[in-house]
CSV table of C-alpha atoms in Angstrom, one decimal:
chain,number,residue,atom,x,y,z
Z,1,MET,CA,0.2,-0.1,-0.3
Z,2,ALA,CA,1.1,3.6,-0.5
Z,3,SER,CA,2.0,5.0,2.4
Z,4,PRO,CA,0.5,9.0,3.1
Z,5,PRO,CA,3.5,12.1,3.4
Z,6,PRO,CA,4.7,12.1,7.3
Z,7,GLY,CA,2.6,14.0,9.5
Z,8,ILE,CA,0.3,13.5,12.1
Z,9,LEU,CA,0.4,10.4,13.5
Z,10,VAL,CA,-2.5,9.1,15.6
Z,11,VAL,CA,-1.8,5.8,17.6
Z,12,GLY,CA,-5.4,4.6,18.5
Z,13,ALA,CA,-9.0,5.1,17.2
Z,14,GLY,CA,-11.2,5.4,19.4
Z,15,GLN,CA,-13.3,8.7,21.6
Z,16,ALA,CA,-9.7,10.7,21.9
Z,17,ALA,CA,-8.5,10.1,18.4
Z,18,VAL,CA,-11.9,11.4,16.9
Z,19,SER,CA,-11.9,14.1,19.4
Z,20,LEU,CA,-8.3,15.4,18.5
Z,21,VAL,CA,-8.4,15.0,14.8
Z,22,THR,CA,-11.5,17.0,15.0
Z,23,HIS,CA,-10.6,19.8,16.8
Z,24,LEU,CA,-6.9,19.9,14.6
Z,25,ARG,CA,-9.5,20.5,11.7
Z,26,GLU,CA,-11.5,23.3,13.6
Z,27,LEU,CA,-8.2,24.4,14.5
Z,28,GLY,CA,-7.1,25.0,11.1
Z,29,ASP,CA,-4.2,22.5,11.1
Z,30,ASP,CA,-4.3,21.0,8.1
Z,31,SER,CA,-1.5,18.3,8.1
Z,32,PRO,CA,-1.8,15.2,7.0
Z,33,VAL,CA,-3.3,12.9,9.7
Z,34,THR,CA,-3.3,9.0,9.9
Z,35,VAL,CA,-5.4,7.5,12.0
Z,36,VAL,CA,-4.2,3.9,12.8
Z,37,GLY,CA,-6.4,1.5,14.9
Z,38,ASP,CA,-6.6,-2.5,15.4
Z,39,GLU,CA,-10.1,-3.0,15.5
Z,40,ALA,CA,-11.5,-3.7,12.5
Z,41,ARG,CA,-14.4,-1.3,12.4
Z,42,PRO,CA,-14.4,3.0,12.7
Z,43,PRO,CA,-14.4,4.6,16.2
Z,44,TYR,CA,-17.7,3.7,17.8
Z,45,GLU,CA,-19.6,4.7,20.8
Z,46,ARG,CA,-18.2,2.6,24.3
Z,47,PRO,CA,-20.8,3.4,26.6
Z,48,PRO,CA,-24.1,1.7,25.1
Z,49,LEU,CA,-21.6,-1.8,25.2
Z,50,SER,CA,-22.3,-2.2,28.8
Z,51,LYS,CA,-26.0,-1.3,28.4
Z,52,ALA,CA,-28.0,-0.7,25.6
Z,53,HIS,CA,-26.1,-3.1,23.2
Z,54,LEU,CA,-26.7,-6.3,25.5
Z,55,HIS,CA,-30.4,-5.0,25.9
Z,56,PRO,CA,-32.9,-6.1,22.6
Z,57,ALA,CA,-35.3,-3.9,23.4
Z,58,SER,CA,-32.6,-1.3,22.3
Z,59,GLY,CA,-33.1,-2.2,19.0
Z,60,PRO,CA,-30.4,-4.4,16.6
Z,61,ALA,CA,-27.1,-4.5,18.5
Z,62,VAL,CA,-25.7,-2.4,15.6
Z,63,PRO,CA,-22.3,-0.5,17.1
Z,64,LEU,CA,-22.8,3.7,16.9
Z,65,PRO,CA,-20.3,4.9,14.8
Z,66,LEU,CA,-18.5,7.9,15.9
Z,67,LEU,CA,-18.2,9.6,12.3
Z,68,THR,CA,-19.3,8.8,9.1
Z,69,PRO,CA,-17.2,7.6,6.3
Z,70,GLN,CA,-18.8,11.6,5.0
Z,71,ARG,CA,-17.2,13.0,7.7
Z,72,TRP,CA,-14.2,10.9,7.9
Z,73,ARG,CA,-14.1,12.0,4.3
Z,74,ASP,CA,-14.2,16.1,5.3
Z,75,LEU,CA,-11.9,15.9,7.5
Z,76,ASP,CA,-9.3,14.5,5.2
Z,77,VAL,CA,-7.5,11.9,7.6
Z,78,HIS,CA,-6.3,8.7,6.3
Z,79,LEU,CA,-7.9,6.0,8.6
Z,80,LEU,CA,-6.0,2.3,8.9
Z,81,THR,CA,-8.5,-0.2,10.9
Z,82,GLY,CA,-7.8,-3.5,11.4
Z,83,THR,CA,-4.1,-2.3,11.6
Z,84,THR,CA,-1.9,-2.7,15.0
Z,85,VAL,CA,1.6,-0.5,15.4
Z,86,THR,CA,4.0,-3.1,16.0
Z,87,GLY,CA,7.2,-0.4,16.9
Z,88,LEU,CA,7.8,3.2,17.0
Z,89,THR,CA,11.6,4.5,15.8
Z,90,ARG,CA,12.1,7.6,16.2
Z,91,GLY,CA,14.5,9.9,13.7
Z,92,ASP,CA,17.5,11.4,13.6
Z,93,GLY,CA,17.7,14.4,16.3
Z,94,GLY,CA,14.7,13.1,17.8
Z,95,ALA,CA,12.5,14.4,14.6
Z,96,GLY,CA,9.6,12.3,13.5
Z,97,GLY,CA,10.2,8.8,12.7
Z,98,VAL,CA,8.3,5.5,11.3
Z,99,ALA,CA,5.8,3.3,12.4
Z,100,THR,CA,6.1,-0.5,12.0
Z,101,THR,CA,2.9,-2.1,11.4
Z,102,THR,CA,0.9,-4.9,10.2
Z,103,ALA,CA,0.2,-2.9,7.2
Z,104,GLY,CA,3.6,-1.9,6.8
Z,105,PRO,CA,5.9,1.5,7.5
Z,106,LEU,CA,4.0,4.5,8.1
Z,107,PRO,CA,6.0,8.0,8.2
Z,108,PHE,CA,5.6,10.6,10.5
Z,109,GLY,CA,6.3,14.3,11.5
Z,110,ARG,CA,4.7,14.5,14.7
Z,111,LEU,CA,3.3,11.6,17.3
Z,112,ALA,CA,0.2,11.3,19.4
Z,113,LEU,CA,-0.6,8.1,21.5
Z,114,VAL,CA,-4.7,7.7,22.0
Z,115,THR,CA,-3.8,3.8,22.6
Z,116,GLY,CA,-6.8,3.4,25.4
Z,117,ALA,CA,-6.6,0.6,27.7
Z,118,GLU,CA,-7.4,-2.9,28.1
Z,119,ALA,CA,-9.4,-5.3,29.9
Z,120,ARG,CA,-7.9,-6.6,32.9
Z,121,ARG,CA,-8.5,-10.7,33.4
Z,122,LEU,CA,-9.6,-12.0,36.1
Z,123,ASP,CA,-5.8,-14.3,37.1
Z,124,VAL,CA,-7.2,-17.0,38.7
Z,125,PRO,CA,-7.3,-21.1,37.6
Z,126,GLY,CA,-10.4,-21.7,35.1
Z,127,SER,CA,-10.6,-18.0,34.1
Z,128,ASP,CA,-10.1,-19.5,30.4
Z,129,LEU,CA,-13.2,-21.0,30.6
Z,130,PRO,CA,-15.7,-20.8,28.0
Z,131,GLY,CA,-18.8,-18.4,29.4
Z,132,VAL,CA,-16.0,-16.1,31.1
Z,133,VAL,CA,-16.0,-12.5,29.5
Z,134,THR,CA,-14.7,-9.8,29.7
Z,135,LEU,CA,-16.1,-6.5,28.1
Z,136,ARG,CA,-14.1,-4.1,26.1
Z,137,SER,CA,-15.1,-4.3,22.5
Z,138,VAL,CA,-17.7,-4.5,20.4
Z,139,GLU,CA,-16.8,-8.4,19.9
Z,140,ASP,CA,-16.7,-8.6,23.4
Z,141,ALA,CA,-20.5,-7.1,23.8
Z,142,ASP,CA,-21.9,-9.2,21.0
Z,143,ALA,CA,-21.3,-12.4,22.9
Z,144,LEU,CA,-22.5,-11.3,26.0
Z,145,ALA,CA,-25.9,-10.2,24.1
Z,146,ALA,CA,-26.1,-14.3,22.3
Z,147,ARG,CA,-25.4,-15.7,26.1
Z,148,LEU,CA,-27.7,-13.7,27.8
Z,149,ARG,CA,-30.9,-13.5,25.0
Z,150,PRO,CA,-34.1,-13.0,26.2
Z,151,GLY,CA,-34.9,-16.3,27.4
Z,152,ALA,CA,-32.2,-17.7,27.6
Z,153,THR,CA,-32.3,-20.0,30.3
Z,154,HIS,CA,-29.9,-22.4,32.7
Z,155,LEU,CA,-29.1,-25.7,31.3
Z,156,ASP,CA,-29.1,-27.5,34.5
Z,157,ASP,CA,-32.9,-26.6,35.5
Z,158,THR,CA,-36.0,-28.9,35.3
Z,159,ASP,CA,-39.3,-26.8,34.6
Z,160,GLY,CA,-40.5,-26.0,38.8
Z,161,PRO,CA,-43.7,-24.2,39.0
Z,162,GLY,CA,-42.5,-21.4,37.9
Z,163,GLY,CA,-41.3,-22.5,34.4
Z,164,PRO,CA,-37.7,-22.5,33.7
Z,165,ARG,CA,-35.7,-19.9,35.5
Z,166,GLY,CA,-33.0,-17.5,33.7
Z,167,LEU,CA,-29.6,-17.5,34.0
Z,168,ASP,CA,-27.1,-17.4,37.0
Z,169,VAL,CA,-24.8,-15.0,36.1
Z,170,VAL,CA,-22.4,-14.2,38.1
Z,171,VAL,CA,-20.5,-10.4,37.7
Z,172,VAL,CA,-17.0,-10.2,39.3
Z,173,GLY,CA,-16.3,-6.2,39.7
Z,174,GLY,CA,-18.5,-3.8,41.3
Z,175,GLY,CA,-17.7,-0.7,39.1
Z,176,PHE,CA,-19.6,0.6,37.1
Z,177,ILE,CA,-19.6,-1.5,34.1
Z,178,GLY,CA,-19.7,-4.8,36.1
Z,179,LEU,CA,-22.7,-2.9,37.4
Z,180,GLU,CA,-24.3,-2.0,34.4
Z,181,VAL,CA,-23.9,-5.1,33.5
Z,182,ALA,CA,-25.6,-6.5,36.2
Z,183,ALA,CA,-28.5,-4.6,35.9
Z,184,THR,CA,-28.9,-4.8,32.2
Z,185,ALA,CA,-28.8,-9.0,32.9
Z,186,ARG,CA,-31.5,-8.2,35.5
Z,187,ASP,CA,-33.3,-6.5,33.3
Z,188,LEU,CA,-33.6,-9.5,30.7
Z,189,GLY,CA,-34.7,-12.1,33.7
Z,190,HIS,CA,-31.5,-13.5,34.8
Z,191,ARG,CA,-30.5,-14.3,38.8
Z,192,VAL,CA,-27.4,-12.0,38.8
Z,193,THR,CA,-24.6,-11.6,41.9
Z,194,VAL,CA,-21.9,-9.1,42.1
Z,195,VAL,CA,-18.7,-10.2,43.3
Z,196,GLU,CA,-16.8,-7.0,45.4
Z,197,VAL,CA,-13.2,-7.9,46.5
Z,198,THR,CA,-13.8,-4.6,48.5
Z,199,ASP,CA,-15.8,-3.6,51.3
Z,200,ARG,CA,-18.3,-1.2,48.8
Z,201,LEU,CA,-19.2,-0.3,45.4
Z,202,LEU,CA,-17.6,1.8,43.3
Z,203,GLY,CA,-14.9,2.3,45.7
Z,204,ARG,CA,-12.2,3.9,43.6
Z,205,ALA,CA,-14.7,6.6,42.3
Z,206,VAL,CA,-17.9,7.9,44.3
Z,207,THR,CA,-17.6,8.7,48.3
Z,208,PRO,CA,-19.0,6.2,50.6
Z,209,GLN,CA,-22.6,7.2,50.6
Z,210,LEU,CA,-23.1,6.8,47.1
Z,211,SER,CA,-21.5,3.2,47.2
Z,212,GLY,CA,-24.1,2.4,49.3
Z,213,PHE,CA,-27.4,3.7,47.7
Z,214,PHE,CA,-26.3,1.2,44.5
Z,215,ALA,CA,-26.2,-1.7,47.1
Z,216,LEU,CA,-29.2,-1.2,48.5
Z,217,ALA,CA,-30.8,0.1,44.8
Z,218,HIS,CA,-29.4,-3.3,43.1
Z,219,ASP,CA,-30.1,-5.5,46.2
Z,220,ARG,CA,-34.0,-4.0,45.7
Z,221,ARG,CA,-34.1,-5.2,42.5
Z,222,GLY,CA,-33.1,-8.2,43.4
Z,223,VAL,CA,-29.0,-8.9,42.4
Z,224,ARG,CA,-27.4,-10.6,44.9
Z,225,VAL,CA,-24.5,-8.3,46.4
Z,226,LEU,CA,-21.5,-9.8,47.7
Z,227,LEU,CA,-19.0,-7.5,49.3
Z,228,GLY,CA,-15.6,-8.3,50.7
Z,229,ARG,CA,-15.1,-11.2,49.1
Z,230,ARG,CA,-12.8,-13.0,46.7
Z,231,VAL,CA,-12.5,-15.2,44.0
Z,232,VAL,CA,-10.5,-17.7,44.4
Z,233,SER,CA,-11.1,-20.1,41.2
Z,234,LEU,CA,-13.8,-20.9,38.6
Z,235,GLU,CA,-14.8,-24.9,37.6
Z,236,SER,CA,-16.2,-26.2,34.7
Z,237,ALA,CA,-20.3,-27.5,34.5
Z,238,GLY,CA,-19.1,-30.7,34.8
Z,239,PRO,CA,-20.0,-33.8,32.5
Z,240,THR,CA,-24.0,-34.0,32.8
Z,241,SER,CA,-24.4,-29.9,32.7
Z,242,GLY,CA,-24.6,-30.6,28.3
Z,243,ARG,CA,-22.1,-27.6,28.7
Z,244,PRO,CA,-19.2,-29.5,30.1
Z,245,SER,CA,-16.2,-27.3,29.0
Z,246,SER,CA,-17.9,-24.1,29.8
Z,247,VAL,CA,-17.9,-22.3,33.3
Z,248,GLY,CA,-20.2,-23.6,35.6
Z,249,THR,CA,-18.8,-22.5,39.0
Z,250,VAL,CA,-17.5,-19.5,41.0
Z,251,VAL,CA,-15.6,-20.6,44.2
Z,252,LEU,CA,-15.1,-17.8,47.0
Z,253,ASP,CA,-12.4,-17.5,49.4
Z,254,ASP,CA,-14.6,-18.5,52.5
Z,255,GLY,CA,-16.0,-21.4,50.5
Z,256,GLU,CA,-18.8,-20.5,49.2
Z,257,ARG,CA,-19.8,-21.8,45.7
Z,258,LEU,CA,-22.2,-20.0,43.6
Z,259,THR,CA,-23.6,-21.8,40.0
Z,260,ALA,CA,-22.8,-19.9,37.1
Z,261,ASP,CA,-23.5,-20.4,33.7
Z,262,VAL,CA,-21.6,-16.8,32.5
Z,263,VAL,CA,-19.1,-15.5,34.4
Z,264,VAL,CA,-18.2,-11.4,33.7
Z,265,THR,CA,-15.1,-10.4,34.9
Z,266,GLY,CA,-15.4,-6.3,34.9
Z,267,VAL,CA,-11.9,-6.0,37.3
Z,268,GLY,CA,-10.7,-3.0,36.0
Z,269,ALA,CA,-8.6,-1.7,33.0
Z,270,ARG,CA,-4.9,-1.6,31.9
Z,271,PRO,CA,-3.8,1.4,29.9
Z,272,ARG,CA,-2.0,0.4,26.7
Z,273,THR,CA,1.6,1.6,27.6
Z,274,ALA,CA,4.0,-0.9,25.5
Z,275,LEU,CA,4.5,1.4,22.5
Z,276,ALA,CA,5.1,4.6,24.8
Z,277,THR,CA,7.9,2.6,26.9
Z,278,ALA,CA,9.6,1.2,24.2
Z,279,LEU,CA,10.1,4.7,22.6
Z,280,GLY,CA,11.7,5.7,25.8
Z,281,LEU,CA,8.4,7.7,27.6
Z,282,GLU,CA,7.9,8.2,30.9
Z,283,VAL,CA,5.8,5.7,32.2
Z,284,ALA,CA,4.5,5.8,36.0
Z,285,ALA,CA,1.2,4.8,37.9
Z,286,GLY,CA,0.5,3.0,35.1
Z,287,GLY,CA,-0.2,6.1,32.6
Z,288,VAL,CA,1.9,8.0,30.0
Z,289,VAL,CA,2.9,10.7,31.9
Z,290,VAL,CA,2.4,14.2,30.1
Z,291,ASP,CA,1.8,17.7,31.7
Z,292,GLU,CA,-1.1,20.0,30.9
Z,293,HIS,CA,-0.7,20.9,27.2
Z,294,ALA,CA,-0.3,16.6,27.2
Z,295,VAL,CA,2.9,16.8,26.0
Z,296,ALA,CA,5.2,13.2,27.2
Z,297,SER,CA,8.3,12.9,28.3
Z,298,ASP,CA,10.3,13.3,25.2
Z,299,GLY,CA,8.9,17.0,24.9
Z,300,SER,CA,7.1,16.1,21.4
Z,301,THR,CA,4.8,13.5,21.7
Z,302,VAL,CA,1.8,13.9,23.0
Z,303,ALA,CA,-0.8,11.7,24.8
Z,304,ALA,CA,-3.9,11.7,25.5
Z,305,GLY,CA,-7.4,9.7,26.9
Z,306,ASP,CA,-7.3,6.2,29.4
Z,307,CYS,CA,-3.2,5.9,28.5
Z,308,ALA,CA,-2.4,9.4,29.6
Z,309,LEU,CA,-1.8,9.9,33.1
Z,310,GLY,CA,-1.5,14.0,34.1
Z,311,PRO,CA,-2.1,17.0,36.2
Z,312,ASN,CA,-5.7,18.4,37.2
Z,313,PRO,CA,-6.5,21.4,38.3
Z,314,PHE,CA,-8.9,19.8,40.3
Z,315,SER,CA,-7.0,16.9,41.7
Z,316,ARG,CA,-4.8,19.1,44.7
Z,317,GLY,CA,-4.2,17.3,47.6
Z,318,LEU,CA,-4.6,14.0,46.0
Z,319,GLY,CA,-1.6,13.7,46.1
Z,320,GLY,CA,-0.6,14.5,42.4
Z,321,PRO,CA,-1.5,13.6,38.5
Z,322,LEU,CA,-4.5,11.5,37.5
Z,323,ARG,CA,-5.2,8.7,35.4
Z,324,LEU,CA,-9.3,9.1,34.5
Z,325,GLU,CA,-11.4,6.9,32.3
Z,326,SER,CA,-14.2,8.8,30.9
Z,327,VAL,CA,-15.6,9.4,27.8
Z,328,ALA,CA,-15.6,13.0,28.6
Z,329,HIS,CA,-11.8,13.2,29.6
Z,330,ALA,CA,-10.8,11.9,26.6
Z,331,VAL,CA,-12.9,14.2,24.7
Z,332,ASP,CA,-11.2,17.4,26.6
Z,333,GLN,CA,-7.6,15.6,27.1
Z,334,ALA,CA,-7.8,14.9,23.2
Z,335,ARG,CA,-8.4,18.6,22.0
Z,336,VAL,CA,-5.7,19.6,24.4
Z,337,ALA,CA,-3.4,17.5,22.7
Z,338,ALA,CA,-4.8,19.2,19.4
Z,339,ALA,CA,-4.5,22.5,20.1
Z,340,THR,CA,-0.4,21.4,20.9
Z,341,LEU,CA,-0.3,20.0,17.9
Z,342,ALA,CA,-1.7,23.0,16.2
Z,343,GLY,CA,1.1,25.1,17.5
Z,344,ARG,CA,-1.8,26.7,19.7
Z,345,PRO,CA,-1.5,25.1,23.2
Z,346,GLU,CA,-4.3,25.6,25.6
Z,347,ALA,CA,-3.8,24.0,29.4
Z,348,TYR,CA,-5.8,21.4,30.5
Z,349,ARG,CA,-8.5,22.8,32.8
Z,350,ALA,CA,-12.0,20.5,31.5
Z,351,VAL,CA,-14.2,19.5,34.8
Z,352,PRO,CA,-14.3,15.9,35.4
Z,353,TRP,CA,-17.7,14.4,34.9
Z,354,PHE,CA,-19.1,11.0,34.2
Z,355,TRP,CA,-22.5,9.3,34.0
Z,356,SER,CA,-23.6,6.3,34.0
Z,357,TYR,CA,-27.2,4.6,34.0
Z,358,GLN,CA,-28.2,1.4,36.2
Z,359,PHE,CA,-32.1,0.2,35.8
Z,360,ASP,CA,-33.8,3.2,35.9
Z,361,LEU,CA,-31.5,5.5,37.6
Z,362,HIS,CA,-29.3,8.0,36.1
Z,363,LEU,CA,-25.9,9.2,38.3
Z,364,GLN,CA,-24.0,12.1,36.8
Z,365,ILE,CA,-21.2,13.4,38.8
Z,366,SER,CA,-19.2,16.3,38.1
Z,367,GLY,CA,-15.7,16.9,39.8
Z,368,LEU,CA,-13.4,14.6,41.7
Z,369,PRO,CA,-15.7,13.5,45.0
Z,370,HIS,CA,-12.1,11.6,46.0
Z,371,GLY,CA,-10.8,12.3,49.3
Z,372,ALA,CA,-14.2,14.2,50.8
Z,373,ASP,CA,-14.3,15.6,54.2
Z,374,ARG,CA,-17.2,16.8,54.3
Z,375,VAL,CA,-20.2,15.3,52.3
Z,376,VAL,CA,-24.1,16.6,52.5
Z,377,VAL,CA,-27.1,15.3,51.0
Z,378,ARG,CA,-29.3,17.4,48.9
Z,379,GLY,CA,-32.9,15.9,48.9
Z,380,ASP,CA,-34.4,12.1,50.1
Z,381,PRO,CA,-32.4,9.2,48.7
Z,382,ALA,CA,-35.0,6.8,50.0
Z,383,THR,CA,-36.8,8.6,46.6
Z,384,GLU,CA,-34.4,7.9,44.3
Z,385,ALA,CA,-33.9,11.7,42.8
Z,386,PHE,CA,-31.1,12.8,45.0
Z,387,SER,CA,-27.5,14.3,45.3
Z,388,LEU,CA,-24.2,14.0,47.4
Z,389,LEU,CA,-22.3,17.1,47.4
Z,390,ALA,CA,-18.9,16.9,48.4
Z,391,PHE,CA,-16.7,19.4,50.2
Z,392,ARG,CA,-12.3,19.3,51.1
Z,393,ASP,CA,-11.2,21.6,53.4
Z,394,GLY,CA,-14.3,23.3,53.4
Z,395,LEU,CA,-15.0,24.0,49.3
Z,396,LEU,CA,-16.9,22.1,47.3
Z,397,VAL,CA,-15.2,19.5,45.2
Z,398,ALA,CA,-17.8,17.7,43.1
Z,399,ALA,CA,-21.5,16.9,43.1
Z,400,GLU,CA,-23.0,12.7,42.6
Z,401,CYS,CA,-26.5,13.6,41.3
Z,402,VAL,CA,-29.2,10.5,40.5
Z,403,GLY,CA,-32.5,12.0,39.0
Z,404,ARG,CA,-31.0,15.6,40.2
Z,405,PRO,CA,-29.4,16.9,36.2
Z,406,ALA,CA,-30.4,20.5,37.5
Z,407,ASP,CA,-27.9,20.1,40.4
Z,408,HIS,CA,-24.8,18.1,38.0
Z,409,VAL,CA,-25.8,21.2,35.4
Z,410,ALA,CA,-25.3,23.3,38.9
Z,411,VAL,CA,-22.4,22.2,40.3
Z,412,LYS,CA,-19.8,21.4,37.1
Z,413,ARG,CA,-20.5,25.0,35.6
Z,414,GLY,CA,-19.8,26.5,38.9
Z,415,LEU,CA,-16.4,24.1,39.8
Z,416,GLU,CA,-15.3,25.8,35.9
Z,417,LYS,CA,-16.2,29.2,37.0
Z,418,GLY,CA,-14.1,28.4,40.5
Z,419,LEU,CA,-17.0,28.3,42.6
Z,420,THR,CA,-18.0,27.3,46.0
Z,421,ALA,CA,-21.1,27.0,48.2
Z,422,ASP,CA,-21.5,27.0,52.2
Z,423,PRO,CA,-22.1,23.1,53.4
Z,424,ASP,CA,-24.8,24.1,55.8
Z,425,ALA,CA,-27.2,25.9,52.8
Z,426,VAL,CA,-26.8,23.3,50.4
Z,427,ALA,CA,-29.1,20.2,51.8
Z,428,ASP,CA,-32.2,22.2,51.3
Z,429,ALA,CA,-33.2,20.7,48.3
Z,430,ASP,CA,-36.8,23.9,47.5
Z,431,VAL,CA,-33.6,26.3,46.4
Z,432,PRO,CA,-32.2,25.8,43.0
Z,433,LEU,CA,-28.6,25.2,43.9
Z,434,ARG,CA,-27.8,27.5,41.5
Z,435,ARG,CA,-27.9,30.1,43.7
Z,436,LEU,CA,-26.0,28.8,46.3
Z,437,LEU,CA,-23.2,29.2,44.0
Z,438,ARG,CA,-20.7,31.2,45.3
Z,439,PRO,CA,-16.4,32.7,44.4
Z,440,ALA,CA,-14.5,30.6,47.0
């Protein structure tokens, strides 16, 4: 194949890549751009994979492309799908270089790493059995959707008074993806157990108060939640099951054995940093180290999204740079990387925000609730429409909002403007939150 002329090489074809190339063109940079992704299809939306993609009521399971083919042409970006970058070599003096790929060598003048992250594997005996799945790509989601299809029943079951039962689904990991899959599987009529090794759900991301709410919400909807329990092995179903080689049992550290037709592992993600390491870039705490302009340690490569570890103006007091995993962060940091490449650098200043749908619950988070020393409840959690406002050193640092989008918007905009609020005043849910915000 003919190689495009040296320009900007974007390694990775996810949300960050799309944000980067789109903003690059918005800034008037007309450099040749090549985007290389190892998946066979163009970049697509990943959030629905753990929700709508698994649920037939949402329509055919077709991934939503982030850009149409015409839009790629309008951007004048060369997109290479189904192509893996296996190596990167810098040119003399560190200027430009060549990428070794499965489609041949690709010369480049400037480099952007938006390689994302890959699902961590459950490292226990039996984790390679059929029926044990992770969820990161559309292929993963398709495989899981096929197993969770409506009407799928437990193969060892005989029809009781209520007829055949649904599947026994065990979700290992109580993070967002695990809980979203658990909610979807339960909505499809399956029996679901969530096993979380720590003492609370969503422990890395939210306040203890919100963890407790979601544990109760799942329990009320029929999901069994096991906290502080560790999976030690997975066992096959056995010769009498009709699926002898597939997973059949999850063994916990206290000896409890959980029947399982499907095991979904959601035990976190590992940033893809092998290329950065081989290139000699600084990698720390699992991410490619970048500055506030998304520039890596060599002073020329940019990196953004799930693979990058960088400063965040909202992480003060939390121990240094952060690696955030969210669509919003990938979009915002990639825009900063694009500005750097276009010669119009701007510092990363975006307010972190996130959302999750579980059952009929819509969660929105703005800011970083980590390390909060006071959490104020606004509204009544029993109504499943409330907000948790997190304060650190007397300043408002985050809002966790369930069914209260106006609170989410008010706090996000307030944090962008450097505003705070009086912790003693914000509990009154009858007063619009935007009226209670004031300069810090």
